[in-house]
Amino acid sequence: VQLQASGGGLVQPGGSLRLSCATSGFTLPDGAIGWFRQAPGKDREGVACLTEADDRTYYADSVKGRFTISRDDAKSTVYLEMNVLSPEDTARYYCARSGESYSCYGDPTFLYGMDYWGKGTLVTVSS
């Protein structure tokens, strides 16, 4: 199982960015893919989660209405579309995979069962 996040960079406040998470090695698409972020000096925070079986999406309150998680099965890629970015969104962003969809709807942090992690991509929101 491998995941690789990309697409980070420097963006101005109010701007948008789309992150990608390339995945491989999953044999049963019945788990969950999550996006997480960690800012310097802060705990890792669950941002968004998607259940593989039925594409249900879940979001942290801090990003609800601004971020969208989606996937392209043909490309084995999961995306995080981020809009109306603010300096508070500055962090390293990670994607991760759990073998259980419960990670999305049963744990408000989305961390439950997230066993596989990709290397993060840095997002900096600054003018």
XYZ file of N, CA and C in Angstrom:
381
model
N 0.849 -1.191 0.000
C 0.000 0.000 0.000
C 0.886 1.242 0.000
N 0.630 2.093 -0.952
C 1.414 3.323 -1.036
C 0.498 4.509 -1.304
N 0.844 5.621 -0.698
C 0.142 6.872 -0.939
C 1.177 7.974 -1.086
N 0.930 8.893 -1.973
C 1.848 10.003 -2.188
C 1.059 11.279 -2.430
N 1.194 12.215 -1.510
C 0.519 13.499 -1.638
C 1.371 14.478 -2.426
N 0.717 15.333 -3.192
C 1.421 16.356 -3.963
C 0.478 17.528 -4.194
N 1.039 18.611 -4.726
C 0.221 19.757 -5.079
C 0.312 20.932 -4.141
N 1.094 20.810 -3.085
C 1.239 21.913 -2.159
C 2.032 23.064 -2.767
N 2.022 24.177 -2.057
C 2.767 25.340 -2.540
C 2.379 26.575 -1.774
N 2.794 27.712 -2.305
C 2.491 29.002 -1.705
C 1.282 29.614 -2.406
N 0.317 30.050 -1.625
C -0.891 30.647 -2.177
C -1.285 31.838 -1.316
N -1.871 32.831 -1.948
C -2.286 34.021 -1.213
C -3.593 33.771 -0.463
N -3.827 34.496 0.603
C -5.110 34.383 1.308
C -6.280 34.607 0.362
N -7.296 33.769 0.511
C -8.446 33.825 -0.383
C -8.301 32.973 -1.620
N -7.118 32.444 -1.840
C -6.854 31.651 -3.033
C -7.272 30.198 -2.884
N -6.969 29.430 -3.923
C -7.354 28.021 -3.979
C -6.164 27.156 -4.339
N -6.283 25.891 -3.977
C -5.235 24.928 -4.282
C -5.872 23.548 -4.322
N -5.372 22.680 -5.167
C -5.860 21.306 -5.207
C -4.714 20.344 -4.923
N -4.895 19.554 -3.904
C -3.918 18.531 -3.563
C -4.332 17.194 -4.171
N -3.340 16.380 -4.496
C -3.589 15.053 -5.041
C -2.934 14.000 -4.165
N -3.566 12.850 -4.084
C -3.018 11.721 -3.346
C -3.067 10.504 -4.261
N -1.922 10.124 -4.795
C -1.839 8.949 -5.658
C -1.768 7.705 -4.802
N -2.618 6.729 -5.081
C -2.702 5.531 -4.254
C -2.423 4.278 -5.074
N -1.951 3.258 -4.400
C -1.736 1.966 -5.050
C -1.677 0.882 -3.991
N -1.976 -0.345 -4.415
C -1.828 -1.482 -3.521
C -3.049 -1.854 -2.709
N -4.184 -1.214 -2.976
C -5.406 -1.564 -2.247
C -6.108 -2.695 -2.972
N -6.434 -3.745 -2.250
C -7.085 -4.877 -2.891
C -8.592 -4.854 -2.695
N -9.058 -4.271 -1.628
C -10.489 -4.229 -1.360
C -10.905 -2.784 -1.132
N -11.656 -2.190 -2.038
C -12.025 -0.771 -1.901
C -13.177 -0.566 -0.937
N -13.003 -0.954 0.303
C -14.101 -0.807 1.253
C -13.655 -0.098 2.521
N -12.588 0.670 2.386
C -12.076 1.396 3.542
C -12.366 2.875 3.433
N -11.392 3.665 3.828
C -11.560 5.111 3.835
C -10.234 5.794 3.532
N -10.332 6.914 2.864
C -9.167 7.756 2.593
C -9.379 9.079 3.303
N -8.372 9.513 4.034
C -8.485 10.769 4.764
C -7.387 11.741 4.402
N -7.703 13.007 4.543
C -6.707 14.075 4.456
C -6.525 14.658 5.847
N -5.280 14.885 6.190
C -4.926 15.418 7.495
C -3.925 16.545 7.312
N -3.764 17.354 8.340
C -2.761 18.406 8.272
C -2.139 18.601 9.640
N -0.928 19.088 9.617
C -0.221 19.375 10.859
C 0.584 20.647 10.690
N 0.242 21.632 11.499
C 0.980 22.888 11.509
C 2.075 22.811 12.566
N 3.123 23.593 12.428
C 4.210 23.565 13.413
C 3.697 23.809 14.825
N 4.072 22.925 15.728
C 3.686 23.082 17.119
C 2.265 22.660 17.446
N 1.573 22.110 16.467
C 0.190 21.709 16.698
C 0.023 20.208 16.441
N -1.059 19.660 16.961
C -1.367 18.254 16.740
C -1.866 18.038 15.314
N -1.741 16.808 14.871
C -2.281 16.460 13.556
C -3.806 16.560 13.607
N -4.377 17.128 12.564
C -5.813 17.406 12.514
C -6.435 16.717 11.301
N -7.512 16.012 11.535
C -8.253 15.434 10.418
C -9.015 16.523 9.694
N -8.929 16.538 8.369
C -9.537 17.584 7.563
C -10.753 17.062 6.807
N -10.578 15.935 6.135
C -11.667 15.386 5.321
C -11.491 13.882 5.204
N -12.605 13.207 4.949
C -12.567 11.756 4.866
C -13.576 11.280 3.834
N -13.245 10.226 3.106
C -14.113 9.690 2.067
C -14.183 8.176 2.211
N -15.410 7.634 2.195
C -15.562 6.182 2.280
C -15.490 5.586 0.879
N -14.677 4.578 0.715
C -14.414 4.029 -0.608
C -15.614 3.310 -1.206
N -16.426 2.677 -0.376
C -17.527 1.866 -0.899
C -18.626 2.705 -1.516
N -18.903 3.885 -0.947
C -20.036 4.667 -1.424
C -19.745 6.159 -1.576
N -18.493 6.537 -1.484
C -18.081 7.936 -1.725
C -18.754 8.935 -0.800
N -19.098 8.540 0.394
C -19.618 9.529 1.344
C -18.452 10.365 1.855
N -18.712 11.640 2.078
C -17.649 12.548 2.492
C -17.960 13.177 3.847
N -16.919 13.443 4.577
C -17.027 14.005 5.919
C -15.927 15.065 6.059
N -16.244 16.117 6.814
C -15.302 17.231 6.933
C -15.198 17.729 8.369
N -14.026 18.241 8.701
C -13.866 18.962 9.953
C -14.618 20.278 9.856
N -15.123 20.749 10.975
C -15.878 22.006 10.974
C -15.034 23.163 10.444
N -13.750 23.113 10.684
C -12.868 24.217 10.307
C -12.743 24.389 8.790
N -13.105 23.349 8.028
C -12.950 23.437 6.576
C -14.259 23.220 5.833
N -15.319 22.916 6.545
C -16.597 22.613 5.916
C -17.067 23.795 5.071
N -17.452 23.513 3.845
C -17.883 24.563 2.935
C -16.765 25.160 2.117
N -15.521 24.879 2.493
C -14.372 25.422 1.749
C -13.560 24.328 1.057
N -13.490 23.159 1.683
C -12.696 22.054 1.139
C -13.619 20.973 0.604
N -13.161 20.284 -0.430
C -13.910 19.180 -1.010
C -12.979 18.008 -1.287
N -13.342 16.840 -0.783
C -12.581 15.630 -1.059
C -13.311 14.846 -2.147
N -12.550 14.303 -3.072
C -13.146 13.532 -4.164
C -12.109 12.529 -4.659
N -12.530 11.653 -5.564
C -11.576 10.686 -6.086
C -11.851 10.401 -7.554
N -10.800 9.969 -8.214
C -10.852 9.532 -9.605
C -10.341 8.093 -9.624
N -11.249 7.146 -9.730
C -10.851 5.737 -9.657
C -9.932 5.353 -10.813
N -10.188 5.924 -11.964
C -9.367 5.580 -13.124
C -7.906 5.943 -12.915
N -7.688 6.995 -12.135
C -6.323 7.440 -11.871
C -5.834 7.001 -10.497
N -6.690 6.283 -9.751
C -6.326 5.868 -8.385
C -5.835 7.058 -7.571
N -6.549 8.147 -7.695
C -6.119 9.382 -7.048
C -7.278 9.991 -6.260
N -6.945 10.499 -5.102
C -7.908 11.212 -4.264
C -7.466 12.670 -4.202
N -8.424 13.574 -4.309
C -8.113 15.000 -4.348
C -8.647 15.725 -3.128
N -8.019 16.829 -2.829
C -8.545 17.760 -1.835
C -8.528 19.141 -2.465
N -9.722 19.608 -2.822
C -9.871 20.944 -3.380
C -10.052 21.908 -2.219
N -9.178 22.922 -2.162
C -9.204 23.854 -1.044
C -9.459 25.252 -1.571
N -10.488 25.891 -1.070
C -10.863 27.239 -1.497
C -10.898 28.195 -0.317
N -10.878 29.466 -0.631
C -10.921 30.526 0.392
C -9.907 30.242 1.493
N -8.692 30.030 1.082
C -7.642 29.671 2.029
C -7.250 30.866 2.884
N -6.886 30.571 4.111
C -6.429 31.593 5.045
C -5.104 31.147 5.650
N -4.370 32.068 6.270
C -3.097 31.675 6.892
C -3.250 30.535 7.898
N -4.434 30.404 8.492
C -4.670 29.313 9.453
C -4.664 27.948 8.789
N -4.750 27.905 7.473
C -4.702 26.639 6.746
C -3.274 26.201 6.432
N -2.312 27.027 6.769
C -0.912 26.682 6.533
C -0.518 25.461 7.360
N -0.021 24.435 6.689
C 0.341 23.179 7.358
C 0.930 22.224 6.330
N 1.479 21.150 6.839
C 1.836 20.043 5.949
C 0.617 19.130 5.886
N 0.214 18.802 4.686
C -0.974 17.994 4.465
C -0.590 16.569 4.079
N -1.288 15.627 4.678
C -1.028 14.202 4.459
C -2.303 13.493 4.025
N -2.144 12.458 3.222
C -3.266 11.562 2.971
C -2.948 10.223 3.630
N -3.991 9.527 4.002
C -3.837 8.252 4.694
C -5.001 7.338 4.348
N -4.803 6.042 4.585
C -5.827 5.065 4.247
C -6.105 4.143 5.401
N -7.390 3.908 5.613
C -7.856 2.952 6.619
C -8.598 1.821 5.921
N -8.541 0.649 6.505
C -9.270 -0.486 5.949
C -10.729 -0.502 6.364
N -11.163 0.471 7.136
C -12.536 0.507 7.639
C -13.173 1.861 7.356
N -14.364 1.836 6.817
C -15.088 3.085 6.569
C -15.482 3.780 7.868
N -15.502 3.037 8.940
C -15.809 3.595 10.259
C -14.916 4.783 10.593
N -13.717 4.802 10.020
C -12.793 5.905 10.287
C -13.421 7.255 9.963
N -14.306 7.263 8.964
C -14.914 8.524 8.551
C -16.102 8.913 9.423
N -17.014 7.935 9.652
C -18.260 8.311 10.329
C -18.258 8.014 11.819
N -17.266 7.236 12.290
C -17.269 6.854 13.702
C -16.274 7.595 14.561
N -15.363 8.306 13.908
C -14.310 9.010 14.649
C -14.230 10.442 14.136
N -14.562 11.425 14.954
C -14.535 12.816 14.472
C -13.149 13.304 14.067
N -12.112 12.606 14.513
C -10.753 12.984 14.113
C -10.324 12.291 12.824
N -11.068 11.288 12.394
C -10.784 10.467 11.204
C -9.523 9.620 11.355
N -8.903 9.626 12.517
C -7.621 8.936 12.682
C -7.765 7.433 12.889
N -8.961 7.000 13.330
C -9.155 5.590 13.626
C -8.792 4.707 12.444
N -7.910 3.771 12.657
C -7.596 2.780 11.637
C -6.734 3.256 10.495
N -6.294 4.496 10.531
C -5.466 5.021 9.429
C -4.056 4.426 9.582
N -3.825 3.347 8.873
C -2.583 2.606 9.035
C -1.509 2.977 8.020
N -1.953 3.511 6.900
C -1.004 3.796 5.829
C -1.000 5.292 5.551
N 0.199 5.854 5.548
C 0.348 7.294 5.392
C 1.324 7.600 4.269
N 1.015 8.658 3.558
C 1.946 9.140 2.559
C 2.792 10.260 3.136
N 3.834 10.608 2.441
C 4.623 11.769 2.831
C 3.795 13.015 2.547
N 3.925 13.981 3.374
C 3.094 15.162 3.265
C 3.535 16.127 2.187
N 2.658 17.083 1.921
C 2.967 18.173 1.006
C 2.650 19.473 1.726
N 3.554 20.438 1.602
C 3.447 21.663 2.385
C 2.581 22.700 1.682
N 1.620 23.231 2.435
C 0.767 24.319 1.954
C 1.041 25.549 2.809
N 1.399 26.634 2.158
C 1.667 27.893 2.851
C 0.735 28.962 2.300
N -0.050 29.548 3.186
C -0.970 30.610 2.782
C -0.449 31.916 3.356
N 0.020 32.770 2.458
C 0.641 34.007 2.905
C 0.629 35.028 1.776
N 0.565 36.294 2.155
C 0.639 37.353 1.164
C 2.076 37.856 1.027
